mmCIF file of C-alpha atoms in Angstrom:
data_model
loop_
_atom_site.group_PDB
_atom_site.id
_atom_site.type_symbol
_atom_site.label_atom_id
_atom_site.label_comp_id
_atom_site.label_asym_id
_atom_site.label_seq_id
_atom_site.Cartn_x
_atom_site.Cartn_y
_atom_site.Cartn_z
ATOM 1 C CA MET A 1 34.702 5.355 -15.416
ATOM 2 C CA HIS A 2 30.973 5.379 -14.678
ATOM 3 C CA GLN A 3 29.885 2.989 -17.418
ATOM 4 C CA LYS A 4 31.020 -0.547 -16.653
ATOM 5 C CA HIS A 5 32.155 -2.374 -19.806
ATOM 6 C CA ASN A 6 30.171 0.140 -21.869
ATOM 7 C CA LYS A 7 26.888 -1.293 -20.629
ATOM 8 C CA THR A 8 23.807 0.851 -20.977
ATOM 9 C CA LYS A 9 23.072 2.087 -17.458
ATOM 10 C CA VAL A 10 19.436 2.402 -16.395
ATOM 11 C CA LEU A 11 18.688 4.281 -13.173
ATOM 12 C CA TYR A 12 15.299 3.355 -11.705
ATOM 13 C CA ILE A 13 13.841 5.833 -9.208
ATOM 14 C CA ILE A 14 10.900 5.242 -6.867
ATOM 15 C CA THR A 15 9.529 7.161 -3.885
ATOM 16 C CA LYS A 16 8.998 4.402 -1.309
ATOM 17 C CA SER A 17 11.016 1.264 -0.570
ATOM 18 C CA ASN A 18 8.206 -0.758 1.000
ATOM 19 C CA TRP A 19 6.782 -3.676 -1.014
ATOM 20 C CA GLY A 20 3.839 -2.947 -3.300
ATOM 21 C CA GLY A 21 2.957 -3.111 -6.981
ATOM 22 C CA ALA A 22 5.241 -0.276 -8.130
ATOM 23 C CA GLN A 23 8.130 -1.665 -6.081
ATOM 24 C CA ARG A 24 7.556 -5.127 -7.538
ATOM 25 C CA TYR A 25 7.678 -3.566 -11.017
ATOM 26 C CA VAL A 26 11.007 -1.836 -10.314
ATOM 27 C CA TYR A 27 12.480 -5.048 -8.899
ATOM 28 C CA ASP A 28 11.330 -7.143 -11.875
ATOM 29 C CA MET A 29 12.604 -4.599 -14.405
ATOM 30 C CA ALA A 30 15.988 -4.224 -12.680
ATOM 31 C CA MET A 31 16.411 -7.995 -12.520
ATOM 32 C CA GLY A 32 15.145 -8.473 -16.070
ATOM 33 C CA ILE A 33 17.482 -5.995 -17.756
ATOM 34 C CA SER A 34 20.474 -7.146 -15.674
ATOM 35 C CA LYS A 35 20.108 -10.575 -17.266
ATOM 36 C CA ASN A 36 20.142 -8.935 -20.705
ATOM 37 C CA GLY A 37 23.403 -7.016 -20.567
ATOM 38 C CA TYR A 38 22.235 -3.748 -18.978
ATOM 39 C CA GLU A 39 23.483 -2.188 -15.759
ATOM 40 C CA ALA A 40 20.625 -1.481 -13.336
ATOM 41 C CA VAL A 41 20.832 0.912 -10.385
ATOM 42 C CA VAL A 42 17.861 1.832 -8.158
ATOM 43 C CA ALA A 43 17.455 5.110 -6.233
ATOM 44 C CA LEU A 44 14.714 5.106 -3.593
ATOM 45 C CA GLY A 45 13.381 6.584 -0.390
ATOM 46 C CA GLY A 46 13.787 4.681 2.874
ATOM 47 C CA ASN A 47 15.321 1.317 3.745
ATOM 48 C CA GLY A 48 12.412 -1.079 3.271
ATOM 49 C CA THR A 49 11.790 -4.466 1.684
ATOM 50 C CA LEU A 50 12.564 -3.331 -1.869
ATOM 51 C CA LYS A 51 16.056 -2.208 -0.876
ATOM 52 C CA GLU A 52 16.656 -5.491 0.956
ATOM 53 C CA LYS A 53 15.513 -7.598 -1.994
ATOM 54 C CA LEU A 54 17.585 -5.635 -4.498
ATOM 55 C CA GLY A 55 20.669 -5.859 -2.292
ATOM 56 C CA GLY A 56 20.175 -9.597 -1.922
ATOM 57 C CA ALA A 57 19.978 -9.913 -5.699
ATOM 58 C CA GLY A 58 23.162 -7.905 -6.248
ATOM 59 C CA ILE A 59 21.463 -4.760 -7.598
ATOM 60 C CA ARG A 60 23.104 -1.553 -6.354
ATOM 61 C CA THR A 61 20.810 0.927 -4.575
ATOM 62 C CA ILE A 62 21.055 4.607 -3.655
ATOM 63 C CA THR A 63 18.985 6.005 -0.778
ATOM 64 C CA ILE A 64 17.562 9.504 -1.303
ATOM 65 C CA PRO A 65 17.371 10.827 2.300
ATOM 66 C CA ASN A 66 14.798 13.599 1.799
ATOM 67 C CA LEU A 67 12.340 11.591 -0.265
ATOM 68 C CA GLU A 68 8.867 11.338 1.281
ATOM 69 C CA ARG A 69 5.530 10.387 -0.221
ATOM 70 C CA ASN A 70 3.665 13.432 1.105
ATOM 71 C CA VAL A 71 4.383 16.692 -0.685
ATOM 72 C CA ASN A 72 6.449 19.215 1.287
ATOM 73 C CA ILE A 73 7.803 22.219 -0.617
ATOM 74 C CA PHE A 74 11.038 22.396 1.405
ATOM 75 C CA SER A 75 11.900 18.724 1.045
ATOM 76 C CA GLU A 76 11.017 18.858 -2.678
ATOM 77 C CA TRP A 77 13.859 21.263 -3.360
ATOM 78 C CA LYS A 78 16.252 19.051 -1.413
ATOM 79 C CA VAL A 79 15.153 16.022 -3.428
ATOM 80 C CA PHE A 80 15.552 17.959 -6.687
ATOM 81 C CA PHE A 81 19.173 18.811 -5.894
ATOM 82 C CA ASP A 82 19.805 15.274 -4.576
ATOM 83 C CA LEU A 83 18.647 13.964 -7.952
ATOM 84 C CA LEU A 84 20.886 16.364 -9.875
ATOM 85 C CA LYS A 85 23.831 15.165 -7.789
ATOM 86 C CA ILE A 86 22.965 11.504 -8.394
ATOM 87 C CA TYR A 87 22.623 12.092 -12.149
ATOM 88 C CA ARG A 88 25.999 13.846 -12.227
ATOM 89 C CA ILE A 89 27.750 11.026 -10.353
ATOM 90 C CA GLU A 90 26.005 8.064 -11.999
ATOM 91 C CA ARG A 91 25.702 9.471 -15.532
ATOM 92 C CA PRO A 92 22.917 7.040 -16.530
ATOM 93 C CA ASN A 93 21.918 6.542 -20.159
ATOM 94 C CA VAL A 94 18.295 6.107 -19.085
ATOM 95 C CA ILE A 95 16.327 7.184 -16.022
ATOM 96 C CA HIS A 96 13.110 5.266 -15.417
ATOM 97 C CA LEU A 97 10.788 7.020 -12.966
ATOM 98 C CA ASN A 98 8.024 5.393 -10.910
ATOM 99 C CA SER A 99 5.299 7.141 -8.848
ATOM 100 C CA SER A 100 3.720 10.528 -9.491
ATOM 101 C CA LYS A 101 5.884 12.551 -7.116
ATOM 102 C CA ILE A 102 9.277 11.318 -8.230
ATOM 103 C CA GLY A 103 8.044 11.379 -11.822
ATOM 104 C CA GLY A 104 7.722 15.150 -11.902
ATOM 105 C CA LEU A 105 10.854 15.953 -9.901
ATOM 106 C CA GLY A 106 12.927 13.273 -11.596
ATOM 107 C CA ALA A 107 11.939 14.241 -15.129
ATOM 108 C CA LEU A 108 12.563 17.955 -14.528
ATOM 109 C CA ALA A 109 15.961 17.231 -12.974
ATOM 110 C CA GLY A 110 16.669 14.879 -15.876
ATOM 111 C CA ARG A 111 16.100 17.671 -18.384
ATOM 112 C CA PHE A 112 18.445 19.964 -16.433
ATOM 113 C CA ALA A 113 21.067 17.190 -16.399
ATOM 114 C CA LYS A 114 20.531 16.493 -20.129
ATOM 115 C CA ILE A 115 19.753 12.798 -19.603
ATOM 116 C CA LYS A 116 19.404 11.120 -23.005
ATOM 117 C CA ARG A 117 16.304 9.061 -22.201
ATOM 118 C CA ILE A 118 13.665 9.736 -19.534
ATOM 119 C CA ILE A 119 10.917 7.133 -19.027
ATOM 120 C CA PHE A 120 7.995 7.527 -16.624
ATOM 121 C CA THR A 121 5.741 4.606 -15.642
ATOM 122 C CA VAL A 122 2.275 5.379 -14.295
ATOM 123 C CA HIS A 123 1.049 2.882 -11.698
ATOM 124 C CA GLY A 124 -2.427 4.431 -11.591
ATOM 125 C CA TRP A 125 -2.951 8.174 -12.039
ATOM 126 C CA ALA A 126 -2.910 10.040 -8.703
ATOM 127 C CA TYR A 127 -5.643 12.430 -9.920
ATOM 128 C CA LYS A 128 -8.072 9.490 -9.994
ATOM 129 C CA GLU A 129 -7.809 9.081 -6.221
ATOM 130 C CA ASP A 130 -10.618 10.156 -3.899
ATOM 131 C CA ARG A 131 -9.701 13.856 -3.540
ATOM 132 C CA ASN A 132 -11.488 17.201 -3.874
ATOM 133 C CA PHE A 133 -12.019 18.736 -7.333
ATOM 134 C CA ILE A 134 -9.272 21.382 -7.095
ATOM 135 C CA SER A 135 -6.669 18.874 -5.857
ATOM 136 C CA ARG A 136 -7.477 16.513 -8.727
ATOM 137 C CA LYS A 137 -7.117 19.308 -11.309
ATOM 138 C CA ILE A 138 -3.772 20.436 -9.876
ATOM 139 C CA ILE A 139 -2.437 16.869 -9.809
ATOM 140 C CA LYS A 140 -3.627 16.264 -13.379
ATOM 141 C CA PHE A 141 -1.794 19.402 -14.531
ATOM 142 C CA LEU A 142 1.391 18.240 -12.769
ATOM 143 C CA SER A 143 0.985 14.799 -14.373
ATOM 144 C CA TRP A 144 0.732 16.497 -17.776
ATOM 145 C CA LEU A 145 3.972 18.376 -17.061
ATOM 146 C CA THR A 146 5.656 15.085 -16.136
ATOM 147 C CA ILE A 147 4.682 13.616 -19.515
ATOM 148 C CA ILE A 148 6.070 16.726 -21.239
ATOM 149 C CA PHE A 149 9.413 16.463 -19.412
ATOM 150 C CA SER A 150 9.658 12.689 -20.061
ATOM 151 C CA HIS A 151 10.541 11.223 -23.448
ATOM 152 C CA LYS A 152 8.063 8.357 -23.063
ATOM 153 C CA THR A 153 5.353 7.559 -20.505
ATOM 154 C CA ILE A 154 4.231 3.986 -19.859
ATOM 155 C CA ALA A 155 0.670 3.251 -18.729
ATOM 156 C CA VAL A 156 0.368 -0.238 -17.216
ATOM 157 C CA SER A 157 -3.306 -0.510 -18.154
ATOM 158 C CA LEU A 158 -5.544 0.513 -21.041
ATOM 159 C CA ASP A 159 -7.614 2.464 -18.531
ATOM 160 C CA ASP A 160 -4.630 4.610 -17.526
ATOM 161 C CA TYR A 161 -3.657 4.985 -21.185
ATOM 162 C CA ARG A 162 -7.135 6.198 -22.151
ATOM 163 C CA THR A 163 -7.422 8.602 -19.211
ATOM 164 C CA ALA A 164 -3.912 10.068 -19.567
ATOM 165 C CA PRO A 165 -3.564 13.812 -20.244
ATOM 166 C CA LYS A 166 -3.603 14.251 -24.037
ATOM 167 C CA LEU A 167 -2.929 17.932 -24.824
ATOM 168 C CA PHE A 168 0.222 18.045 -27.018
ATOM 169 C CA VAL A 169 1.466 14.746 -25.500
ATOM 170 C CA LYS A 170 -0.809 12.025 -26.916
ATOM 171 C CA LYS A 171 1.985 10.349 -28.916
ATOM 172 C CA LYS A 172 4.329 10.203 -25.913
ATOM 173 C CA THR A 173 2.322 7.562 -24.018
ATOM 174 C CA ARG A 174 2.507 3.774 -24.495
ATOM 175 C CA MET A 175 0.526 0.964 -22.879
ATOM 176 C CA ILE A 176 2.554 -1.982 -21.552
ATOM 177 C CA HIS A 177 0.805 -4.417 -19.214
ATOM 178 C CA ASN A 178 2.556 -5.646 -16.089
ATOM 179 C CA GLY A 179 3.889 -9.172 -16.461
ATOM 180 C CA ILE A 180 4.573 -12.012 -14.071
ATOM 181 C CA SER A 181 6.745 -15.126 -13.888
ATOM 182 C CA GLU A 182 5.967 -18.527 -12.378
ATOM 183 C CA ILE A 183 5.381 -18.766 -8.628
ATOM 184 C CA LYS A 184 6.196 -21.790 -6.483
ATOM 185 C CA PHE A 185 3.034 -21.978 -4.367
ATOM 186 C CA LYS A 186 2.793 -23.705 -1.014
ATOM 187 C CA GLU A 187 0.500 -26.729 -1.079
ATOM 188 C CA LYS A 188 -3.016 -25.861 0.146
ATOM 189 C CA SER A 189 -2.923 -27.593 3.540
ATOM 190 C CA ALA A 190 0.606 -26.315 4.287
ATOM 191 C CA ALA A 191 -0.416 -22.757 3.413
ATOM 192 C CA ARG A 192 -3.469 -22.991 5.666
ATOM 193 C CA ASN A 193 -1.486 -24.378 8.579
ATOM 194 C CA GLU A 194 0.909 -21.429 8.371
ATOM 195 C CA LEU A 195 -1.969 -18.961 8.071
ATOM 196 C CA LYS A 196 -3.401 -20.401 11.304
ATOM 197 C CA LYS A 197 -0.195 -19.358 13.070
ATOM 198 C CA TYR A 198 -0.670 -15.774 11.899
ATOM 199 C CA ALA A 199 -4.283 -15.892 13.085
ATOM 200 C CA GLY A 200 -3.157 -17.066 16.505
ATOM 201 C CA MET A 201 -6.116 -19.432 16.720
ATOM 202 C CA SER A 202 -7.648 -22.385 14.920
ATOM 203 C CA ILE A 203 -9.807 -21.867 11.842
ATOM 204 C CA PRO A 204 -13.326 -23.355 12.179
ATOM 205 C CA LYS A 205 -13.645 -26.778 10.552
ATOM 206 C CA GLY A 206 -14.966 -26.561 7.003
ATOM 207 C CA ALA A 207 -14.571 -22.781 6.856
ATOM 208 C CA LEU A 208 -14.229 -21.239 3.428
ATOM 209 C CA ILE A 209 -11.199 -18.967 3.366
ATOM 210 C CA ILE A 210 -11.440 -15.613 1.629
ATOM 211 C CA GLY A 211 -8.193 -13.729 1.294
ATOM 212 C CA THR A 212 -6.426 -10.695 -0.052
ATOM 213 C CA ILE A 213 -2.892 -9.359 -0.225
ATOM 214 C CA SER A 214 -3.471 -5.648 0.046
ATOM 215 C CA GLU A 215 -1.662 -2.707 1.628
ATOM 216 C CA LEU A 216 -3.660 -1.337 4.562
ATOM 217 C CA HIS A 217 -4.338 1.956 2.809
ATOM 218 C CA LYS A 218 -7.544 3.879 2.188
ATOM 219 C CA ASN A 219 -7.159 3.328 -1.588
ATOM 220 C CA LYS A 220 -7.707 -0.409 -1.051
ATOM 221 C CA GLY A 221 -11.310 -0.136 0.185
ATOM 222 C CA LEU A 222 -10.885 -2.901 2.775
ATOM 223 C CA PRO A 223 -13.758 -1.802 5.080
ATOM 224 C CA PHE A 224 -16.258 -2.584 2.305
ATOM 225 C CA MET A 225 -15.104 -6.198 1.986
ATOM 226 C CA ILE A 226 -15.017 -6.549 5.773
ATOM 227 C CA ARG A 227 -18.646 -5.352 5.868
ATOM 228 C CA ALA A 228 -19.552 -7.873 3.156
ATOM 229 C CA VAL A 229 -17.941 -10.693 5.139
ATOM 230 C CA HIS A 230 -19.737 -9.522 8.286
ATOM 231 C CA SER A 231 -23.121 -9.655 6.523
ATOM 232 C CA LEU A 232 -22.481 -13.188 5.233
ATOM 233 C CA ILE A 233 -21.402 -14.419 8.660
ATOM 234 C CA LYS A 234 -24.630 -13.017 10.160
ATOM 235 C CA LYS A 235 -26.522 -15.040 7.531
ATOM 236 C CA GLY A 236 -24.807 -18.232 8.667
ATOM 237 C CA TYR A 237 -21.938 -18.603 6.211
ATOM 238 C CA ASN A 238 -18.865 -20.332 7.678
ATOM 239 C CA ILE A 239 -16.109 -18.064 6.352
ATOM 240 C CA THR A 240 -12.793 -16.615 7.476
ATOM 241 C CA PHE A 241 -11.116 -13.570 5.923
ATOM 242 C CA PHE A 242 -7.328 -13.121 5.830
ATOM 243 C CA ILE A 243 -5.815 -9.749 4.935
ATOM 244 C CA ILE A 244 -2.087 -10.084 4.275
ATOM 245 C CA SER A 245 0.068 -6.937 4.433
ATOM 246 C CA ASP A 246 0.639 -3.907 6.606
ATOM 247 C CA GLY A 247 0.043 -0.191 6.281
ATOM 248 C CA GLU A 248 -1.023 3.123 7.743
ATOM 249 C CA GLU A 249 -4.680 2.108 8.216
ATOM 250 C CA LYS A 250 -3.862 -0.857 10.482
ATOM 251 C CA ILE A 251 -5.107 0.642 13.766
ATOM 252 C CA ARG A 252 -8.351 1.932 12.202
ATOM 253 C CA LEU A 253 -9.037 -1.451 10.608
ATOM 254 C CA GLU A 254 -8.338 -3.278 13.879
ATOM 255 C CA ARG A 255 -10.870 -1.040 15.656
ATOM 256 C CA PHE A 256 -13.386 -1.554 12.833
ATOM 257 C CA ILE A 257 -13.019 -5.340 13.043
ATOM 258 C CA GLU A 258 -13.409 -5.211 16.836
ATOM 259 C CA ARG A 259 -16.496 -3.002 16.575
ATOM 260 C CA LEU A 260 -18.139 -5.573 14.298
ATOM 261 C CA GLY A 261 -17.136 -8.418 16.626
ATOM 262 C CA LEU A 262 -15.069 -10.158 13.947
ATOM 263 C CA GLN A 263 -11.833 -10.727 15.878
ATOM 264 C CA ASP A 264 -12.114 -14.502 15.363
ATOM 265 C CA LYS A 265 -13.197 -14.232 11.705
ATOM 266 C CA VAL A 266 -11.131 -11.453 10.096
ATOM 267 C CA PHE A 267 -7.354 -11.486 10.545
ATOM 268 C CA LEU A 268 -4.743 -8.855 9.727
ATOM 269 C CA THR A 269 -1.583 -10.940 9.411
ATOM 270 C CA GLY A 270 0.839 -8.063 8.913
ATOM 271 C CA HIS A 271 3.609 -8.321 6.340
ATOM 272 C CA ILE A 272 4.445 -11.851 5.194
ATOM 273 C CA ASP A 273 7.552 -12.344 3.090
ATOM 274 C CA LYS A 274 6.742 -14.020 -0.251
ATOM 275 C CA ALA A 275 3.035 -13.667 0.549
ATOM 276 C CA SER A 276 1.984 -14.859 -2.918
ATOM 277 C CA GLU A 277 3.214 -18.363 -2.038
ATOM 278 C CA PHE A 278 0.261 -18.644 0.381
ATOM 279 C CA LEU A 279 -2.409 -17.982 -2.267
ATOM 280 C CA GLN A 280 -3.485 -21.577 -2.758
ATOM 281 C CA GLY A 281 -4.513 -21.577 0.884
ATOM 282 C CA PHE A 282 -7.423 -19.314 -0.133
ATOM 283 C CA ASP A 283 -10.711 -20.362 -1.760
ATOM 284 C CA ILE A 284 -11.589 -16.897 -3.110
ATOM 285 C CA PHE A 285 -9.392 -13.846 -3.651
ATOM 286 C CA THR A 286 -10.730 -10.305 -3.252
ATOM 287 C CA LEU A 287 -9.530 -6.833 -4.179
ATOM 288 C CA THR A 288 -11.984 -4.023 -3.422
ATOM 289 C CA SER A 289 -9.727 -1.057 -4.238
ATOM 290 C CA VAL A 290 -11.066 2.394 -5.058
ATOM 291 C CA LYS A 291 -7.957 3.186 -7.157
ATOM 292 C CA GLU A 292 -5.650 0.788 -9.048
ATOM 293 C CA GLY A 293 -3.253 0.566 -11.954
ATOM 294 C CA LEU A 294 -2.824 -3.045 -13.074
ATOM 295 C CA PRO A 295 -2.480 -4.966 -9.786
ATOM 296 C CA TYR A 296 0.143 -7.705 -9.574
ATOM 297 C CA VAL A 297 -1.811 -9.480 -6.841
ATOM 298 C CA LEU A 298 -4.576 -10.341 -9.315
ATOM 299 C CA LEU A 299 -2.012 -11.818 -11.695
ATOM 300 C CA GLU A 300 -0.594 -13.852 -8.801
ATOM 301 C CA ALA A 301 -4.070 -14.988 -7.744
ATOM 302 C CA GLY A 302 -4.710 -15.925 -11.371
ATOM 303 C CA LEU A 303 -1.641 -18.171 -11.476
ATOM 304 C CA ALA A 304 -2.946 -19.794 -8.282
ATOM 305 C CA GLY A 305 -6.214 -20.573 -10.093
ATOM 306 C CA LEU A 306 -8.375 -18.546 -7.714
ATOM 307 C CA PRO A 307 -11.746 -16.979 -8.585
ATOM 308 C CA ILE A 308 -11.832 -13.233 -7.992
ATOM 309 C CA VAL A 309 -14.180 -10.665 -6.502
ATOM 310 C CA ALA A 310 -12.797 -7.245 -7.413
ATOM 311 C CA THR A 311 -13.850 -3.700 -8.180
ATOM 312 C CA LYS A 312 -14.335 -2.576 -11.777
ATOM 313 C CA ILE A 313 -11.731 0.189 -11.696
ATOM 314 C CA GLY A 314 -8.374 0.898 -13.310
ATOM 315 C CA GLY A 315 -6.852 -2.048 -15.120
ATOM 316 C CA ILE A 316 -8.739 -4.697 -13.127
ATOM 317 C CA PRO A 317 -11.305 -5.414 -15.918
ATOM 318 C CA GLU A 318 -8.356 -6.028 -18.262
ATOM 319 C CA ILE A 319 -7.398 -9.008 -16.075
ATOM 320 C CA VAL A 320 -10.746 -10.218 -14.729
ATOM 321 C CA GLU A 321 -13.639 -10.755 -17.147
ATOM 322 C CA ASN A 322 -16.948 -10.391 -15.323
ATOM 323 C CA MET A 323 -18.767 -13.727 -14.868
ATOM 324 C CA LYS A 324 -16.013 -15.533 -16.781
ATOM 325 C CA SER A 325 -12.952 -15.401 -14.525
ATOM 326 C CA GLY A 326 -14.434 -13.588 -11.551
ATOM 327 C CA ILE A 327 -17.064 -11.089 -10.497
ATOM 328 C CA LEU A 328 -16.602 -7.334 -10.806
ATOM 329 C CA VAL A 329 -18.396 -4.969 -8.442
ATOM 330 C CA HIS A 330 -18.617 -1.204 -8.048
ATOM 331 C CA PRO A 331 -16.141 0.382 -5.601
ATOM 332 C CA LYS A 332 -17.362 1.252 -2.097
ATOM 333 C CA ASN A 333 -20.314 -1.137 -2.477
ATOM 334 C CA ALA A 334 -20.384 -3.725 0.318
ATOM 335 C CA LEU A 335 -23.746 -5.136 -0.822
ATOM 336 C CA GLU A 336 -22.457 -5.984 -4.306
ATOM 337 C CA ALA A 337 -19.338 -7.555 -2.786
ATOM 338 C CA GLU A 338 -21.526 -9.632 -0.456
ATOM 339 C CA ARG A 339 -23.672 -10.895 -3.349
ATOM 340 C CA ALA A 340 -20.587 -11.743 -5.416
ATOM 341 C CA LEU A 341 -19.065 -13.749 -2.571
ATOM 342 C CA SER A 342 -22.300 -15.615 -1.866
ATOM 343 C CA PHE A 343 -22.599 -16.543 -5.576
ATOM 344 C CA LEU A 344 -19.105 -18.061 -5.628
ATOM 345 C CA ILE A 345 -19.714 -19.880 -2.341
ATOM 346 C CA ASP A 346 -23.092 -21.266 -3.424
ATOM 347 C CA PHE A 347 -22.068 -22.277 -6.964
ATOM 348 C CA LYS A 348 -18.862 -24.297 -6.524
ATOM 349 C CA LYS A 349 -18.602 -25.310 -10.181
ATOM 350 C CA LYS A 350 -18.603 -21.662 -11.226
ATOM 351 C CA LYS A 351 -15.924 -20.946 -8.632
ATOM 352 C CA GLU A 352 -13.656 -23.597 -10.159
ATOM 353 C CA GLU A 353 -14.479 -22.542 -13.730
ATOM 354 C CA PHE A 354 -13.676 -18.887 -13.027
ATOM 355 C CA GLY A 355 -10.344 -19.821 -11.412
ATOM 356 C CA ASN A 356 -9.289 -21.993 -14.357
ATOM 357 C CA ASN A 357 -10.256 -19.323 -16.889
ATOM 358 C CA LEU A 358 -8.234 -16.658 -15.092
ATOM 359 C CA LYS A 359 -5.175 -18.898 -14.869
ATOM 360 C CA GLU A 360 -5.240 -19.481 -18.633
ATOM 361 C CA LYS A 361 -5.550 -15.753 -19.345
ATOM 362 C CA VAL A 362 -2.697 -14.709 -17.051
ATOM 363 C CA GLU A 363 -0.355 -17.394 -18.398
ATOM 364 C CA ARG A 364 -1.140 -16.315 -21.964
ATOM 365 C CA ASP A 365 -1.351 -12.515 -21.786
ATOM 366 C CA PHE A 366 0.720 -11.281 -18.828
ATOM 367 C CA THR A 367 4.262 -12.655 -19.063
ATOM 368 C CA LEU A 368 7.243 -10.979 -17.432
ATOM 369 C CA GLU A 369 9.394 -11.583 -20.512
ATOM 370 C CA GLN A 370 7.011 -9.600 -22.726
ATOM 371 C CA MET A 371 6.812 -6.713 -20.238
ATOM 372 C CA VAL A 372 10.600 -6.429 -20.010
ATOM 373 C CA ALA A 373 11.098 -6.706 -23.786
ATOM 374 C CA ASP A 374 8.466 -4.073 -24.608
ATOM 375 C CA THR A 375 9.856 -1.688 -21.984
ATOM 376 C CA VAL A 376 13.484 -2.089 -23.059
ATOM 377 C CA ASN A 377 12.413 -1.134 -26.596
ATOM 378 C CA LEU A 378 11.633 2.346 -25.218
ATOM 379 C CA TYR A 379 15.130 2.757 -23.743
ATOM 380 C CA SER A 380 16.699 3.526 -27.121
#
C-alpha cells in the first residue's frame, strides 16, 4: 500500500536542498499540509539544510542523485528517469514542483506517469535574470512549456503573475503570496552580542547596524549595498554592515570588501541557523537584489519591525511601500541605496514609523495559514 490511511499524498520536488526562499516555502507547505491530514513527501537534490530540517520534523525525503542546478543535457535525462521511477514507487496524488529546472522536467515526467494533479510554483521567473537576449527567450519558452504541462501554476507575487507567459495558458496561473508565522526574536542586546562573535571583533560604540540575510549570489546585488556603506563611512557615518548567509560569491565578496578596506566594517557571517531570530539586532534591513520573487526575508524583517531599503523589483513593492514602510531604489544603483540609508539614519522618527507600518502590513496580509489554505485549494 502506497497511500497511508487513504491520505492524499503530495510529493514536493525542489532542485537544491540548501536554505533559501524556495526551500523555506517547501518546508512550510510540507509542515502545513501534514497538520491538515495530508501526507507530505519531499524529493530534492543534495543533503543540505532543507533535508535536515524536514527529517527533524518527521517529513520523509527522497534524494535525487543526479539533480544539479546548472543545466547538463546528460544529467537531465537521468533526472527525468529518476522522477519517473519515484512517481511509480510513490504514486502521489499531487506533485508540487519548485524551481524552473525541476518544474519542466517534473511536469513532463508527471504527464508521462499520468499524475492526477501537477502544481508548479514560480519563485521568480528565471528569464528575468541578468542574461543575454537569446538565453532569456529560450528560458521563457521553456517556462511556457512548464505551464502547459502543469495543471496549475502559482506565482508568489503579482509581478510574476503579470509577467508570466500568457499564450494559451493565461487561465492556468494563480497568484498566492508567500506567508509567514510568528518568530521568536532574540532580544536586541543578546542578538548583537552574538553577532559580535561572528564578526570576531568588537562593534564600535554607538554604531548603527545595517543587516541583511541574503545568499551570496550574483542575483542578490550585494556589491552595490557594500559600495553604499563604503560611501557613507567615508562621509563619517558610524555604521557596521552584517551579511548573514553563505554562497558561491563568498570569495569574490571577501576580496571586494578587502579592496575597499572594510574588513572591520562589513562582515560575512556565513550560514547562521535560525538567522531570522537575530533580526532585532539590526537597525535597518537591506535587500538589493537584481531578481526576486516574494522574499521571505522581508516578511521576517517586517515582523521584527525594521525599516527597509530594497530594490523595486519582483514582488518587493508588494511588501514594502515606498516612503511608508521603507525606501525602494533601482537595482544596481549604489548611489540611490546610499541616499536611502542616509535618510533613515538622519531621520530617526521616520525609521521607527516605517518599521511599525511594515510590521502591521505583514501581520495583516502575509499569514502562513492563508498561503497554505489557498494552495491546498489547488490540489483538488
